mmCIF file of C-alpha atoms and ligand atoms in Angstrom:
data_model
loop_
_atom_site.group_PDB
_atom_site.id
_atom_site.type_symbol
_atom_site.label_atom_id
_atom_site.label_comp_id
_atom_site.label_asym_id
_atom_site.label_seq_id
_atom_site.Cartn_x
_atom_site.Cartn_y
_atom_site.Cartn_z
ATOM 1 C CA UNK A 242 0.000 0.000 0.000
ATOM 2 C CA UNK A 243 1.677 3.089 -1.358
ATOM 3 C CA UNK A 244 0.902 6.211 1.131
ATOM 4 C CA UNK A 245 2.356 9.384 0.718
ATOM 5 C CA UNK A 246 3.036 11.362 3.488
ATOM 6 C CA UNK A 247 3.764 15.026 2.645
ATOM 7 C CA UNK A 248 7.661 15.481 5.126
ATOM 8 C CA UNK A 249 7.660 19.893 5.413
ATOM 9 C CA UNK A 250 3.549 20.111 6.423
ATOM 10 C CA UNK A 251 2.832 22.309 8.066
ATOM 11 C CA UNK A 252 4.836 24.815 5.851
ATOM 12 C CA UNK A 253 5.941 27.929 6.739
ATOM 13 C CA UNK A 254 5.542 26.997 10.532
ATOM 14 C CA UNK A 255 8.071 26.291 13.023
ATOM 15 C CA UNK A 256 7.057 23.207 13.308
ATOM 16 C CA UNK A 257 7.669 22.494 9.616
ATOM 17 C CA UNK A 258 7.945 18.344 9.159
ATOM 18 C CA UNK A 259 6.289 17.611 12.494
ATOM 19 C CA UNK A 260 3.309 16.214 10.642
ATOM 20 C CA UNK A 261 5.342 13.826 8.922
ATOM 21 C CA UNK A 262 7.360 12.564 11.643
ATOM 22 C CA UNK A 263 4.081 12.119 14.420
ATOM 23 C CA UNK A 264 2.297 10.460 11.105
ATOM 24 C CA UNK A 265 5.232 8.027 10.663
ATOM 25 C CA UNK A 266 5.005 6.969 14.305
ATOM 26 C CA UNK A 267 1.882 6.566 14.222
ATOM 27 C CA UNK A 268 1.454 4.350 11.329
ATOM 28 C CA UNK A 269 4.677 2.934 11.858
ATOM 29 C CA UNK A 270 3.407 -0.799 12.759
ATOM 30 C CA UNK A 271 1.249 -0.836 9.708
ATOM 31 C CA UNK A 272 1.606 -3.256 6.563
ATOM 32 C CA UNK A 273 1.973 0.185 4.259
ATOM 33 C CA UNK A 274 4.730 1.442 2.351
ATOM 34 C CA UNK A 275 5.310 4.729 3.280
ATOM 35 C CA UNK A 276 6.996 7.690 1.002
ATOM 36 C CA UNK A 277 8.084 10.845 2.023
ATOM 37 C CA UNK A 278 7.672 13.923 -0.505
ATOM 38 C CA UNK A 279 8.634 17.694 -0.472
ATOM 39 C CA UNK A 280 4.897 18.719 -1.380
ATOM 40 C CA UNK A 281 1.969 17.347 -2.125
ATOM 41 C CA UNK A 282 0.310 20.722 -3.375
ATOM 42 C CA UNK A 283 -2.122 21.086 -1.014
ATOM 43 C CA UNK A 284 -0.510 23.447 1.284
ATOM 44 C CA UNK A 285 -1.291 25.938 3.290
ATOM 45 C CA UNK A 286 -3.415 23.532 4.836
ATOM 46 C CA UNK A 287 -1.361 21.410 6.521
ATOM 47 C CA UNK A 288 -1.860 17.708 7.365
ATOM 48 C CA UNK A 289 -1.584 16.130 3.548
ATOM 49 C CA UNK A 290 -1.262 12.325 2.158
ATOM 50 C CA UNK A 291 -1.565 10.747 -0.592
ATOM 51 C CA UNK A 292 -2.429 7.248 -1.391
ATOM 52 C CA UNK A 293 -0.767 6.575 -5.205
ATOM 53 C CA UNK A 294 0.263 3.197 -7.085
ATOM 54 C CA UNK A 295 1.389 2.449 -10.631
ATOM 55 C CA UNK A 296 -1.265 3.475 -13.329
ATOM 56 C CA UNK A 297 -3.931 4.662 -10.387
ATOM 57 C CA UNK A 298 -4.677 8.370 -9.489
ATOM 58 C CA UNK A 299 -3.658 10.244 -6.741
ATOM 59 C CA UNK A 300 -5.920 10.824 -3.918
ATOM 60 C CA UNK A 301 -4.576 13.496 -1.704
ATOM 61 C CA UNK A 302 -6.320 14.064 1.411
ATOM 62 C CA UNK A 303 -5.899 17.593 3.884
ATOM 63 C CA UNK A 304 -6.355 18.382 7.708
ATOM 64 C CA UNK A 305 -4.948 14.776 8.531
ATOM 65 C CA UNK A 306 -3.714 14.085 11.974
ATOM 66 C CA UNK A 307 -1.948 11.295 14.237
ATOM 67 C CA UNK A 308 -5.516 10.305 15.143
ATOM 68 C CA UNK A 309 -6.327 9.528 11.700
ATOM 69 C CA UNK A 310 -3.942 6.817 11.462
ATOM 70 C CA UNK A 311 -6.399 4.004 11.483
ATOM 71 C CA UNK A 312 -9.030 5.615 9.335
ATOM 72 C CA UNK A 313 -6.133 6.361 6.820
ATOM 73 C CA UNK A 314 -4.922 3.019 6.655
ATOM 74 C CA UNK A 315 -8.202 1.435 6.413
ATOM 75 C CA UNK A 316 -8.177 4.073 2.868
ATOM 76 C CA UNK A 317 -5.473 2.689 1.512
ATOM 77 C CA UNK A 318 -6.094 -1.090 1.786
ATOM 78 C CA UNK A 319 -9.261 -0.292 -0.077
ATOM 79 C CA UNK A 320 -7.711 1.397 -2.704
ATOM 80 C CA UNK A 321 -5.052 -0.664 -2.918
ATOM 81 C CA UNK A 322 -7.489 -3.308 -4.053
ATOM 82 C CA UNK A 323 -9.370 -1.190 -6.779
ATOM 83 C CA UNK A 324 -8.485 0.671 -9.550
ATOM 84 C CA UNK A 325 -8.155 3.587 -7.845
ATOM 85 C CA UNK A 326 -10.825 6.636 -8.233
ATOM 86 C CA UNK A 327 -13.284 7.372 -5.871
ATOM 87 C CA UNK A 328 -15.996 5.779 -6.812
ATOM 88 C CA UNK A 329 -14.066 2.255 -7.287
ATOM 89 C CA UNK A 330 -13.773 2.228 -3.159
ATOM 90 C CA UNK A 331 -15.554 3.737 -0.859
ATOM 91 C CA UNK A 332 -13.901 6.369 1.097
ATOM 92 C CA UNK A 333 -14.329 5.935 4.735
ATOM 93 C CA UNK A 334 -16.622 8.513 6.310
ATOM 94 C CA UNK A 335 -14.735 10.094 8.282
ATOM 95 C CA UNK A 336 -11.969 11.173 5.513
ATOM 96 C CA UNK A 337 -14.669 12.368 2.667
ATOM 97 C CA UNK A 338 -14.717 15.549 3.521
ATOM 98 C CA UNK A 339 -11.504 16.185 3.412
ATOM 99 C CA UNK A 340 -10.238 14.600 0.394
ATOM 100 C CA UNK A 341 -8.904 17.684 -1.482
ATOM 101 C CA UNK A 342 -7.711 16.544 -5.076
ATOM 102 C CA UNK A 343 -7.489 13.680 -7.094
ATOM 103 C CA UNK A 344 -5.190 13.282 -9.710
ATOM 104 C CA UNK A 345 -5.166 10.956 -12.955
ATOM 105 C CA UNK A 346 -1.741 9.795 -14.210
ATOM 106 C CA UNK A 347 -0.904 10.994 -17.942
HETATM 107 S S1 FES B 216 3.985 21.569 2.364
HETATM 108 FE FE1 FES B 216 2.748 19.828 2.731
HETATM 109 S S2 FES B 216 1.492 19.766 0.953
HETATM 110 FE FE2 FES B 216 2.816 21.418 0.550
#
């Protein structure tokens, strides 16, 4: 399970890469292959992921925190086993409303 976890949220913060590093803790026991990127384009709000795999879209979500960790995983093992776009899995309620972009691949 690909998950993207965005490593300078919240940006222009002094706390810049916090999110990343309390995210990786708390996901840390998980069965999910974590990435870190510069950006995922959805600052200024902080908190993004990404769940991403070979010939799928992107699926960013914002305003993530540690205690989304389960509801987050739970995300990606569902779209891990479809082809991807919302609509082929059902986002879990309680990260709908804040999924932010999705992205096709070229
Ligand atoms: S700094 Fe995290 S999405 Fe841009």
């Amino acid at each position: 399970m690909p998950l993207l976890i965005c490593r300078t949220c919240p940006r222009d913060d002094p706390g810049s890469g916090s999110f990343g590093v309390a995210l990786d803790e708390a996901v840390s026991s998980a069965d999910v292959r974590v990435r870190h990127v510069p950006c995922l384009g959805g600052c200024p709000n902080a908190g993004n992921v990404a769940l991403d795999g070979p010939g799928k879209p992107r699926v960013r979500f914002s305003h993530i925190g540690v205690g989304d960790a389960d509801v987050l995983l739970d995300a990606a093992r569902r779209y891990d086993d479809s082809a991807g776009f919302p609509g082929d899995w059902d986002v879990p309620a309680g990260l709908a409303d804040r999924l932010t972009a999705v992205t096709p691949k070229r």
